[in-house]
Coordinates of C-alpha atoms in Angstrom, one line a residue:
Chain A
M204 CA -24.6 42.5 -78.1
E205 CA -26.9 44.1 -75.1
Y206 CA -28.1 42.2 -72.2
V207 CA -31.5 43.2 -70.6
T208 CA -33.0 42.6 -67.1
L209 CA -36.3 40.0 -68.1
V210 CA -38.8 40.0 -65.4
N211 CA -41.5 37.0 -64.8
R212 CA -44.2 38.6 -63.1
S213 CA -46.1 35.5 -62.7
S214 CA -45.5 33.3 -60.1
K215 CA -45.5 29.9 -62.4
T216 CA -42.5 29.2 -64.8
L217 CA -43.1 30.0 -68.4
E218 CA -42.2 29.5 -71.5
G219 CA -39.4 31.5 -74.0
V220 CA -38.1 30.2 -77.2
W221 CA -35.0 31.5 -78.9
D222 CA -32.7 30.0 -82.3
G223 CA -34.6 26.3 -81.8
R224 CA -34.0 26.1 -77.5
H225 CA -36.8 26.5 -75.3
Y226 CA -36.2 28.4 -71.6
D227 CA -37.5 27.8 -68.5
L228 CA -37.8 31.5 -66.8
K229 CA -39.0 31.1 -63.6
P230 CA -40.8 33.7 -61.7
G231 CA -38.1 37.3 -61.1
K232 CA -35.7 38.3 -63.1
H233 CA -33.0 37.2 -65.3
S234 CA -29.9 38.0 -67.7
F235 CA -30.9 37.6 -71.5
P236 CA -29.8 39.3 -74.4
E237 CA -32.4 42.6 -75.4
A238 CA -33.1 40.3 -78.6
M239 CA -34.0 37.7 -76.5
A240 CA -35.9 38.6 -73.8
M241 CA -37.8 41.0 -77.2
K242 CA -39.5 37.5 -78.0
F243 CA -39.5 35.7 -75.2
K244 CA -42.4 39.1 -73.6
D245 CA -43.6 38.7 -77.0
Q246 CA -44.1 35.0 -77.0
N247 CA -45.7 35.5 -73.0
P248 CA -48.8 38.5 -73.1
I249 CA -51.7 37.7 -70.8
M250 CA -54.5 36.4 -73.2
G251 CA -57.2 38.5 -73.8
T252 CA -55.5 42.5 -73.5
E253 CA -55.1 44.0 -76.8
D254 CA -56.0 47.2 -77.2
P255 CA -57.7 46.5 -81.5
M256 CA -56.8 49.4 -82.1
S257 CA -53.2 50.4 -80.9
L258 CA -52.4 46.6 -80.7
Q259 CA -50.7 46.8 -77.8
R260 CA -50.7 43.9 -75.6
Q261 CA -49.8 43.6 -72.1
H262 CA -47.3 40.7 -70.9
L263 CA -46.4 38.3 -68.1
I264 CA -42.8 39.7 -68.9
G265 CA -41.3 43.3 -68.4
I266 CA -37.8 43.9 -69.1
E267 CA -35.9 46.8 -66.5
E268 CA -34.5 49.1 -68.7
F269 CA -37.7 49.9 -71.2
G270 CA -39.3 50.6 -68.9
D271 CA -41.9 47.9 -68.2
N272 CA -44.4 46.9 -65.3
C273 CA -42.3 44.2 -64.1
S274 CA -45.7 44.5 -61.1
P275 CA -46.6 40.6 -60.3
I276 CA -49.4 40.0 -62.2
E277 CA -50.7 36.1 -63.1
Q278 CA -51.8 35.0 -66.6
S279 CA -55.6 35.6 -67.6
T280 CA -57.8 32.7 -66.1
A281 CA -60.8 33.9 -68.5
P282 CA -62.3 31.5 -71.4
V283 CA -61.0 31.5 -75.1
M284 CA -62.8 34.4 -77.9
N285 CA -63.2 31.4 -79.4
A286 CA -66.3 30.4 -81.6
G287 CA -67.8 28.7 -79.5
T288 CA -67.2 31.3 -76.0
L289 CA -69.2 33.8 -79.0
E290 CA -71.8 31.0 -78.9
K291 CA -72.3 31.6 -74.9
I292 CA -72.2 34.6 -74.7
R293 CA -75.0 34.7 -77.3
K294 CA -77.4 32.2 -75.3
G295 CA -76.4 34.2 -72.0
E296 CA -74.4 30.8 -70.5
L297 CA -71.2 33.7 -70.8
I298 CA -70.6 37.5 -70.0
L299 CA -68.8 39.9 -71.4
V300 CA -66.5 41.8 -68.7
R301 CA -64.8 45.2 -69.0
A302 CA -60.8 44.9 -68.8
D303 CA -58.3 47.8 -67.3
H304 CA -58.8 49.1 -70.6
P305 CA -61.4 50.8 -72.5
F306 CA -61.3 48.3 -75.7
N307 CA -61.3 45.1 -73.6
R308 CA -64.1 42.7 -73.9
I309 CA -62.8 39.5 -72.1
V310 CA -65.2 37.0 -71.5
D311 CA -66.3 35.8 -68.3
S312 CA -68.4 32.7 -67.2
A313 CA -70.4 33.9 -65.1
P314 CA -74.0 32.7 -63.9
S315 CA -76.1 35.9 -64.6
P316 CA -77.7 37.7 -67.6
F317 CA -75.8 38.6 -69.9
A318 CA -75.2 42.0 -69.1
V319 CA -71.5 45.0 -70.1
A320 CA -71.1 46.5 -66.9
S321 CA -68.4 49.3 -67.0
D322 CA -66.8 49.6 -63.6
G323 CA -64.5 46.4 -64.3
K324 CA -67.3 43.7 -62.2
T325 CA -71.0 42.2 -63.2
D326 CA -73.6 45.3 -63.2
T327 CA -76.1 43.4 -59.8
S328 CA -78.6 46.4 -61.2
F329 CA -79.1 45.5 -64.2
V330 CA -82.3 43.7 -64.5
K331 CA -83.4 41.6 -67.5
P332 CA -86.5 43.0 -69.3
Chain B
M274 CA -74.2 -34.8 -88.3
A275 CA -72.4 -36.9 -90.7
G276 CA -71.5 -35.9 -94.3
A277 CA -69.7 -33.6 -96.5
D278 CA -69.0 -29.6 -95.7
K279 CA -66.2 -27.8 -95.6
Q280 CA -65.1 -27.9 -92.5
A281 CA -64.9 -31.6 -93.0
L282 CA -63.0 -31.3 -96.2
D283 CA -61.5 -28.5 -95.9
A284 CA -58.1 -29.7 -96.9
I285 CA -58.9 -29.6 -100.7
F286 CA -59.7 -26.0 -100.9
K287 CA -56.5 -23.6 -102.4
E288 CA -56.7 -20.0 -101.3
V289 CA -57.5 -17.6 -103.6
F290 CA -54.7 -14.5 -104.0
E291 CA -55.8 -11.0 -105.4
E292 CA -53.5 -9.5 -108.2
G293 CA -52.4 -6.3 -106.6
V294 CA -51.3 -4.9 -102.9
A295 CA -53.1 -2.7 -101.1
E296 CA -51.5 0.7 -100.4
G297 CA -51.7 1.1 -96.6
V298 CA -49.1 3.6 -96.5
N299 CA -50.5 7.7 -96.7
N300 CA -46.4 8.9 -99.3
K301 CA -48.5 11.6 -99.7
N302 CA -46.4 14.9 -99.9
P303 CA -48.4 18.0 -99.8
L304 CA -45.6 20.6 -98.4
R305 CA -42.5 19.2 -101.3
D306 CA -44.8 20.0 -104.4
V307 CA -45.6 23.7 -103.0
I308 CA -42.3 24.5 -102.7
K309 CA -41.7 25.0 -106.7
T310 CA -37.8 25.0 -106.2
E311 CA -34.8 26.8 -108.7
R312 CA -32.5 24.4 -108.1
V313 CA -28.8 25.1 -108.1
P314 CA -26.2 22.8 -108.7
F315 CA -23.8 22.6 -105.3
R316 CA -20.3 22.8 -105.4
G317 CA -16.7 23.4 -103.8
R318 CA -16.6 24.2 -99.8
E319 CA -19.9 26.0 -98.8
I320 CA -22.4 28.4 -101.1
V321 CA -21.5 31.7 -100.4
R322 CA -24.3 34.7 -100.7
L323 CA -23.1 38.3 -100.8
S324 CA -26.7 40.5 -99.5
H325 CA -26.6 43.2 -100.0
T326 CA -27.8 45.1 -95.7
G327 CA -27.3 48.5 -95.3
R328 CA -27.6 51.3 -96.5
N329 CA -25.3 54.7 -96.7
V330 CA -27.1 57.3 -95.0
S331 CA -24.9 60.2 -95.9
P332 CA -27.9 61.3 -97.7
M333 CA -29.4 65.2 -96.3
F334 CA -31.7 68.5 -96.6
V335 CA -28.9 71.0 -95.5
G336 CA -28.5 74.8 -95.9
E337 CA -27.1 77.1 -98.4
D338 CA -23.5 77.0 -97.7
S339 CA -23.7 74.4 -94.7
A340 CA -21.9 71.4 -93.8
F341 CA -23.4 68.1 -94.3
A342 CA -23.3 64.2 -93.4
D343 CA -20.2 62.5 -93.3
A344 CA -19.4 60.3 -96.4
G345 CA -21.3 57.3 -95.3
N346 CA -20.9 53.0 -97.4
Q347 CA -22.7 50.8 -98.6
S348 CA -23.3 47.4 -96.2
Y349 CA -22.6 43.8 -97.7
S350 CA -22.7 40.4 -95.0
R351 CA -22.5 37.0 -96.7
M352 CA -24.2 33.7 -96.1
F353 CA -23.0 29.9 -96.4
V354 CA -25.1 27.5 -97.1
D355 CA -24.7 24.1 -96.1
Q356 CA -25.2 21.1 -97.8
R357 CA -27.3 18.6 -95.8
K358 CA -27.9 14.1 -96.6
L359 CA -30.4 11.8 -95.9
M360 CA -28.9 8.7 -96.0
S361 CA -31.2 5.1 -95.8
R362 CA -29.9 1.6 -96.6
L363 CA -32.4 -1.5 -97.0
R364 CA -30.6 -5.2 -96.4
M365 CA -31.9 -8.6 -98.6
T366 CA -30.9 -12.1 -98.2
W367 CA -30.8 -14.6 -101.8
E368 CA -33.3 -16.2 -100.6
V369 CA -36.0 -13.3 -100.3
M370 CA -34.9 -12.4 -104.3
Q371 CA -34.8 -15.1 -105.9
D372 CA -38.5 -17.1 -103.9
S373 CA -40.4 -13.5 -105.2
T374 CA -39.1 -12.9 -108.7
S375 CA -42.0 -14.6 -109.9
N376 CA -46.2 -13.8 -109.9
E377 CA -46.8 -17.5 -108.6
G378 CA -44.2 -17.2 -105.5
A379 CA -45.0 -13.4 -104.9
F380 CA -47.6 -10.3 -103.6
I381 CA -44.2 -9.0 -105.6
S382 CA -40.4 -9.2 -106.3
A383 CA -39.4 -8.1 -102.7
R384 CA -36.3 -6.6 -105.2
K385 CA -39.0 -4.1 -106.5
S386 CA -41.0 -3.8 -103.1
E387 CA -38.4 -2.2 -101.7
M388 CA -36.0 -0.1 -103.4
Q389 CA -38.7 1.2 -104.9
Y390 CA -40.9 1.9 -101.7
L391 CA -37.9 2.9 -99.7
I392 CA -37.5 6.3 -101.9
D393 CA -41.0 6.6 -101.5
D394 CA -39.5 6.6 -97.1
M395 CA -37.0 8.9 -98.4
A396 CA -40.1 11.9 -99.7
R397 CA -41.5 11.0 -96.8
R398 CA -38.9 12.9 -95.1
D399 CA -37.7 15.0 -97.3
E400 CA -41.6 16.5 -96.4
Y401 CA -40.9 15.9 -92.2
A402 CA -37.3 18.0 -93.0
L403 CA -39.0 20.9 -94.8
N404 CA -41.8 21.6 -91.6
S405 CA -39.5 21.8 -89.4
E406 CA -36.5 23.8 -89.1
G407 CA -33.5 21.6 -89.8
R408 CA -32.1 20.3 -85.9
G409 CA -32.9 16.6 -87.0
I410 CA -35.6 16.6 -83.4
L411 CA -38.3 14.1 -83.9
A412 CA -39.3 15.6 -80.2
L413 CA -38.8 17.8 -76.6
V414 CA -38.6 14.9 -73.7
D415 CA -41.4 16.4 -71.8
D416 CA -41.4 14.8 -68.3
S417 CA -38.8 16.9 -65.7
N418 CA -37.4 12.9 -64.2
P419 CA -37.0 11.2 -67.4
D420 CA -34.6 8.8 -65.3
G421 CA -35.9 5.4 -66.3
D422 CA -38.7 6.0 -68.0
T423 CA -39.3 2.8 -69.9
T424 CA -43.4 5.1 -71.5
L425 CA -41.1 8.6 -72.1
T426 CA -43.5 11.4 -72.3
V427 CA -42.9 14.3 -75.5
D428 CA -44.1 17.3 -76.9
A429 CA -43.2 20.0 -79.8
P430 CA -43.4 17.7 -82.1
G431 CA -40.4 18.6 -84.9
G432 CA -39.0 21.2 -82.4
I433 CA -41.4 23.3 -82.5
T434 CA -43.0 24.1 -79.9
N435 CA -46.5 22.2 -79.3
D436 CA -48.3 20.4 -75.9
N437 CA -49.9 18.5 -78.0
F438 CA -49.0 15.1 -80.5
G439 CA -45.4 15.1 -79.8
N440 CA -44.6 11.9 -81.8
R441 CA -46.6 12.5 -84.6
F442 CA -42.0 12.3 -86.3
M443 CA -41.6 9.4 -84.6
S444 CA -42.0 5.7 -85.6
K445 CA -41.5 2.6 -83.9
G446 CA -37.8 1.0 -84.9
M447 CA -36.3 4.0 -84.5
Y448 CA -33.3 3.9 -82.4
I449 CA -33.4 7.6 -80.9
A450 CA -30.7 9.9 -78.5
F451 CA -31.0 12.8 -76.5
V452 CA -29.1 16.1 -76.4
N453 CA -28.1 18.8 -74.4
P454 CA -30.0 22.6 -76.0
A455 CA -28.1 24.2 -74.2
N456 CA -24.6 23.0 -76.1
G457 CA -25.5 20.5 -78.9
V458 CA -23.8 17.7 -76.9
L459 CA -24.9 13.6 -76.9
R460 CA -25.8 13.5 -73.0
T461 CA -23.0 10.7 -71.8
Q462 CA -25.1 9.0 -68.7
G463 CA -27.0 5.1 -69.3
A464 CA -28.1 3.7 -72.4
I465 CA -28.6 7.2 -74.8
A466 CA -30.0 5.4 -77.9
A467 CA -33.0 3.7 -76.8
K468 CA -35.8 2.1 -79.3
I469 CA -39.2 3.2 -79.5
T470 CA -41.4 0.2 -79.1
G471 CA -44.7 1.6 -79.8
V472 CA -46.5 5.2 -80.0
S473 CA -49.1 6.2 -78.2
N474 CA -52.6 7.1 -79.7
D475 CA -52.6 10.2 -78.2
G476 CA -49.6 11.8 -80.2
T477 CA -48.8 12.4 -76.5
S478 CA -45.6 9.4 -75.8
V479 CA -43.0 6.6 -77.1
T480 CA -42.6 3.4 -75.1
L481 CA -38.9 2.2 -75.3
N482 CA -37.7 -0.4 -74.8
N483 CA -34.6 -0.4 -72.0
N484 CA -35.2 2.2 -69.1
L485 CA -31.8 3.7 -69.1
I486 CA -32.5 6.4 -70.1
G487 CA -30.1 8.8 -68.4
T488 CA -29.6 10.9 -65.4
D489 CA -28.3 13.6 -67.4
V490 CA -31.9 13.8 -69.8
A491 CA -33.5 16.9 -68.6
D492 CA -36.9 19.1 -68.8
S493 CA -37.0 20.3 -73.0
D494 CA -34.0 17.8 -73.9
Y495 CA -34.1 17.7 -78.4
I496 CA -34.9 14.1 -79.1
V497 CA -33.6 12.7 -81.9
Q498 CA -33.0 10.1 -84.5
A499 CA -29.5 7.8 -83.6
A500 CA -28.2 5.6 -86.2
N501 CA -28.7 1.8 -83.6
S502 CA -28.4 1.3 -80.2
A503 CA -24.2 1.9 -80.1
T504 CA -24.8 5.1 -80.7
S505 CA -22.7 7.7 -78.6
D506 CA -21.5 10.1 -81.0
I507 CA -23.3 13.2 -81.5
L508 CA -21.9 13.0 -85.6
D509 CA -24.1 9.5 -85.5
T510 CA -28.1 10.9 -85.0
S511 CA -29.5 13.4 -87.4
Y512 CA -28.7 16.1 -84.8
E513 CA -28.4 19.7 -87.0
H514 CA -28.0 17.4 -89.7
A515 CA -31.5 17.5 -91.2
W516 CA -32.0 19.7 -94.0
W517 CA -34.0 23.5 -93.4
G518 CA -37.4 23.0 -93.9
V519 CA -40.0 26.6 -93.5
M520 CA -40.4 27.1 -90.0
A521 CA -35.6 27.8 -90.4
L522 CA -37.0 29.8 -93.2
V523 CA -40.0 32.4 -93.0
D524 CA -38.9 32.2 -89.0
D525 CA -36.7 35.8 -87.4
G526 CA -35.2 34.0 -84.6
T527 CA -37.4 32.2 -82.9
Y528 CA -36.1 28.3 -84.4
R529 CA -33.0 30.1 -86.3
A530 CA -31.4 33.6 -85.5
S531 CA -28.8 32.6 -87.5
Y532 CA -29.5 32.4 -90.8
F533 CA -27.2 31.4 -93.5
G534 CA -24.2 32.4 -90.1
L535 CA -26.1 36.0 -90.7
D536 CA -27.2 37.6 -87.5
R537 CA -31.5 37.4 -88.0
T538 CA -31.9 40.4 -85.3
Q539 CA -29.6 43.1 -87.8
V540 CA -30.2 42.3 -90.3
P541 CA -34.0 42.9 -91.6
A542 CA -34.6 41.9 -94.3
Y543 CA -33.9 38.1 -93.6
S544 CA -36.2 38.7 -90.7
S545 CA -39.8 37.5 -91.5
Y546 CA -42.8 39.1 -89.7
V547 CA -43.4 36.3 -87.1
T548 CA -47.1 37.2 -83.8
A549 CA -45.9 34.6 -81.0
S550 CA -48.9 33.5 -78.4
T551 CA -51.2 35.2 -81.3
G552 CA -54.9 33.9 -80.3
P553 CA -57.8 34.1 -81.9
L554 CA -57.4 34.0 -85.7
S555 CA -59.3 37.3 -87.1
T556 CA -60.0 38.0 -90.9
D557 CA -58.0 42.1 -89.4
L558 CA -55.3 39.3 -88.6
I559 CA -54.7 38.0 -91.5
Q560 CA -55.3 40.6 -93.6
R561 CA -52.5 42.6 -90.8
V562 CA -50.2 40.5 -91.9
G563 CA -50.6 40.7 -95.1
D564 CA -50.1 44.9 -95.1
I565 CA -47.1 44.0 -93.4
V566 CA -45.5 42.4 -95.4
D567 CA -46.3 44.7 -98.4
Q568 CA -44.9 47.8 -96.1
K569 CA -41.4 45.4 -95.0
L570 CA -40.8 44.5 -98.7
N571 CA -43.4 44.7 -100.7
G572 CA -44.4 41.7 -101.0
K573 CA -47.4 39.8 -102.2
I574 CA -49.0 36.8 -100.2
S575 CA -49.7 34.3 -103.4
M576 CA -50.2 31.3 -100.7
M577 CA -51.0 30.4 -97.3
L578 CA -50.4 27.5 -95.5
A579 CA -51.1 25.7 -92.0
H580 CA -52.6 22.2 -90.6
H581 CA -55.8 21.2 -91.3
S582 CA -56.7 21.7 -87.7
T583 CA -56.2 25.5 -87.4
R584 CA -57.4 25.7 -91.8
R585 CA -60.2 24.8 -89.7
L586 CA -60.7 27.6 -88.0
I587 CA -60.7 30.1 -90.8
I588 CA -63.8 28.4 -92.5
Q589 CA -65.2 29.0 -88.8
L590 CA -64.9 33.0 -90.1
T591 CA -67.2 32.4 -91.9
D592 CA -70.0 30.5 -90.4
Q593 CA -71.6 33.3 -89.6
D594 CA -71.8 34.5 -93.2
R595 CA -72.4 31.9 -95.3
R596 CA -75.7 31.7 -95.1
Y597 CA -77.0 31.1 -98.6
M598 CA -76.1 27.6 -99.0
G599 CA -75.3 26.8 -102.0
A600 CA -77.4 26.7 -105.8
S601 CA -80.8 25.5 -104.1
L602 CA -82.2 25.9 -100.2
L603 CA -83.7 22.6 -101.2
R604 CA -80.2 21.3 -101.0
P605 CA -77.8 24.0 -99.0
D606 CA -74.8 23.0 -98.9
P607 CA -73.0 23.4 -95.7
G608 CA -68.9 23.2 -97.2
T609 CA -67.1 25.3 -98.3
V610 CA -64.2 23.4 -100.9
A611 CA -61.9 22.9 -97.8
F612 CA -64.5 19.5 -97.6
K613 CA -62.7 18.3 -100.4
Q614 CA -59.0 19.5 -99.7
G615 CA -59.3 21.9 -101.8
D616 CA -57.5 25.7 -101.0
L617 CA -60.0 27.8 -99.4
P618 CA -59.3 31.0 -100.1
F619 CA -58.7 34.3 -98.6
G620 CA -58.8 37.3 -100.4
D621 CA -57.9 34.8 -103.4
V622 CA -55.4 33.1 -102.2
P623 CA -55.1 30.2 -101.8
I624 CA -54.9 28.3 -98.0
R625 CA -53.5 24.4 -98.5
A626 CA -53.5 22.4 -95.3
L627 CA -50.7 20.2 -94.4
R628 CA -50.6 16.5 -93.0
D629 CA -47.1 17.7 -91.0
F630 CA -47.2 21.0 -90.6
P631 CA -46.8 22.6 -87.4
L632 CA -50.4 23.2 -85.7
D633 CA -50.2 26.3 -84.5
V634 CA -48.9 28.3 -87.1
L635 CA -50.3 30.1 -89.6
M636 CA -47.8 30.6 -92.2
F637 CA -47.5 33.8 -95.2
L638 CA -45.8 32.8 -98.6
D639 CA -44.7 34.9 -101.5
L640 CA -43.7 32.5 -103.3
N641 CA -43.7 34.5 -106.6
N642 CA -40.1 36.6 -105.2
A643 CA -39.2 34.9 -102.0
G644 CA -37.0 33.0 -104.1
F645 CA -36.6 29.8 -102.6
R646 CA -33.9 27.9 -104.0
E647 CA -33.0 23.7 -103.6
Y648 CA -29.3 24.0 -103.3
V649 CA -28.1 19.5 -104.8
S650 CA -25.0 17.5 -104.9
E651 CA -27.1 14.5 -105.2
P652 CA -30.9 15.0 -106.3
G653 CA -31.4 10.8 -105.2
K654 CA -29.3 8.1 -105.9
W655 CA -29.3 4.1 -105.8
V656 CA -24.6 4.8 -104.1
D657 CA -22.9 2.8 -107.2
E658 CA -19.5 4.4 -107.2
D659 CA -17.7 1.4 -107.1
G660 CA -19.8 -0.1 -109.6
S661 CA -22.6 -1.9 -108.0
V662 CA -26.4 -1.3 -106.0
L663 CA -26.4 -4.1 -104.5
W664 CA -23.0 -5.9 -103.7
R665 CA -22.1 -8.2 -101.0
V666 CA -22.7 -8.3 -96.4
G667 CA -19.4 -8.8 -95.3
T668 CA -16.5 -11.7 -95.8
G669 CA -15.0 -14.2 -94.4
T670 CA -16.9 -15.4 -91.3
A671 CA -18.6 -12.0 -91.3
G672 CA -20.3 -13.2 -95.2
R673 CA -23.7 -13.9 -95.3
D674 CA -25.7 -14.4 -98.9
A675 CA -27.1 -10.9 -98.3
F676 CA -26.9 -7.7 -99.5
E677 CA -27.5 -4.4 -98.6
A678 CA -28.1 -1.0 -101.4
W679 CA -28.0 2.5 -99.8
Y680 CA -29.8 5.7 -101.3
R681 CA -28.9 9.5 -100.5
M682 CA -30.3 12.8 -100.7
R683 CA -28.0 16.2 -100.5
K684 CA -28.9 19.7 -100.2
Q685 CA -29.7 22.5 -98.6
Y686 CA -33.7 24.6 -98.9
F687 CA -32.5 28.1 -99.3
L688 CA -34.6 31.5 -99.5
E689 CA -34.2 34.8 -101.2
Y690 CA -35.4 37.2 -99.3
P691 CA -37.5 35.3 -96.0
A692 CA -39.0 39.6 -95.2
Y693 CA -41.1 38.5 -97.9
C694 CA -42.6 35.8 -95.5
A695 CA -44.4 36.2 -92.1
R696 CA -45.5 33.3 -89.4
L697 CA -48.3 33.7 -87.1
D698 CA -46.7 31.2 -83.6
G699 CA -50.0 30.5 -81.2
V700 CA -53.3 30.2 -82.7
T701 CA -55.6 28.5 -80.6
G702 CA -58.9 27.7 -80.8
Q703 CA -58.7 24.7 -82.3
S704 CA -60.3 21.4 -82.4
L705 CA -57.3 18.7 -82.5
V706 CA -57.6 15.6 -83.6
V707 CA -54.2 13.7 -83.2
Q708 CA -54.3 12.1 -86.3
R709 CA -51.6 9.6 -87.7
A710 CA -50.2 9.7 -90.8
A711 CA -51.1 6.2 -92.0
G712 CA -48.0 3.6 -92.0
S713 CA -45.1 5.9 -90.4

């Protein structure tokens, strides 16, 4: 059984489940067997970051031995995309914002009219016709 | 005003009793009906299953007169299937049996009531176990400092990760104990077997009959059923005594890393495809799981299981497309077959909603090929090895004119090929209505 270094990249305690046991993962480094660390990573994605083409996600947990990004990062606070938020997008109450990856779309609350920006920020030049 | 009215002549009126007893307990156990098992008798110490788990890797394309690969060999592993037991008992005085024998004296015979309904209650626990992972966990402690609490907040019903409805498998009158998840040892300090005196309507807590939860009880400790208030031995609790349910059988190590003694991370055939923190459902995602099961072991999904709240998400997937509603637009029908609790189809595969199923899980089963088995040493029977189902309580000074009966079941569920099945954990977007099964 090979142990790896798991890094909780966030500032909050995360939870991982393996063999029916719930583990509290405090911010910082921990040592776990590889299979457990991989599962914990999978259980803690940054919501809204899945690439629909490659299905790759960003995670709040990195594994040093795998060369993962272990720099600090926090969970997305964007509303969960579901039927309710889709309806709000239609009404212009929520706005689609482009995230880091070109395929990603996350929903962010915004007072401005419906617009899609190219730089990850609200397009202030957009004028509603 | 003087004269006769019903109040004045109240003494002359009889109460009129309807025949029969209304059923106020939900005795439907749908998962038990779904899992059509092959029943196999159990004998000896344990059932040992031999599994072919690896191939000879020596086949190699080679050039003329070239070396070729060293000899390889087939790999085999053994699995050890044990037995788990469910016991219950009832106690009746002679008077309650005697005085309830006639229709004139009682709505129902106490003997018939107690013995018949106890079997239904056993079936209810069977259903609970089948929906969980076999550790006999009722819930997890959801309090960083539960020491001294009389109201205990709980989550993860059945030990399955979820913040909601933690008390769904806990009932008033149960004794509970706390288990350290790191080593499976009973927490020792304080009164370890508290009794549940109430369950909150919002599903998040239970009230206890004392404030003696030990100082060593911690957040995420397992809460298990204890035999009585004096329980101080892990043997006298439900911990690791329940038979395995679908969350253990269809798993990748999240809830059962060892599959009857076989390391799931080493043998792909015994590890199901499980996605953690799935997020929102989509038709593409569901299709993807069906494809993966086919790629992995040629599995063909024949049924999907979900809690009602998760099934509603699947209904929502087609909300925008169900525009031609019913046969006539004069009588539009915005519903689906799920409204009458029929099986909603996805690619002709039925999606079955189960009341005790984990709240944010969608499970994919290949019922034709996965090989559900039930190793049984006792399918269910009143204990009567001494020639009597009912026997006297106590002797000497402890003797009472009362009778006890015990009922036992002993078996274990087994899945021949877990890789034929799959699971999506952490589905989000549900609007959960916390609703306890009536009578529980």
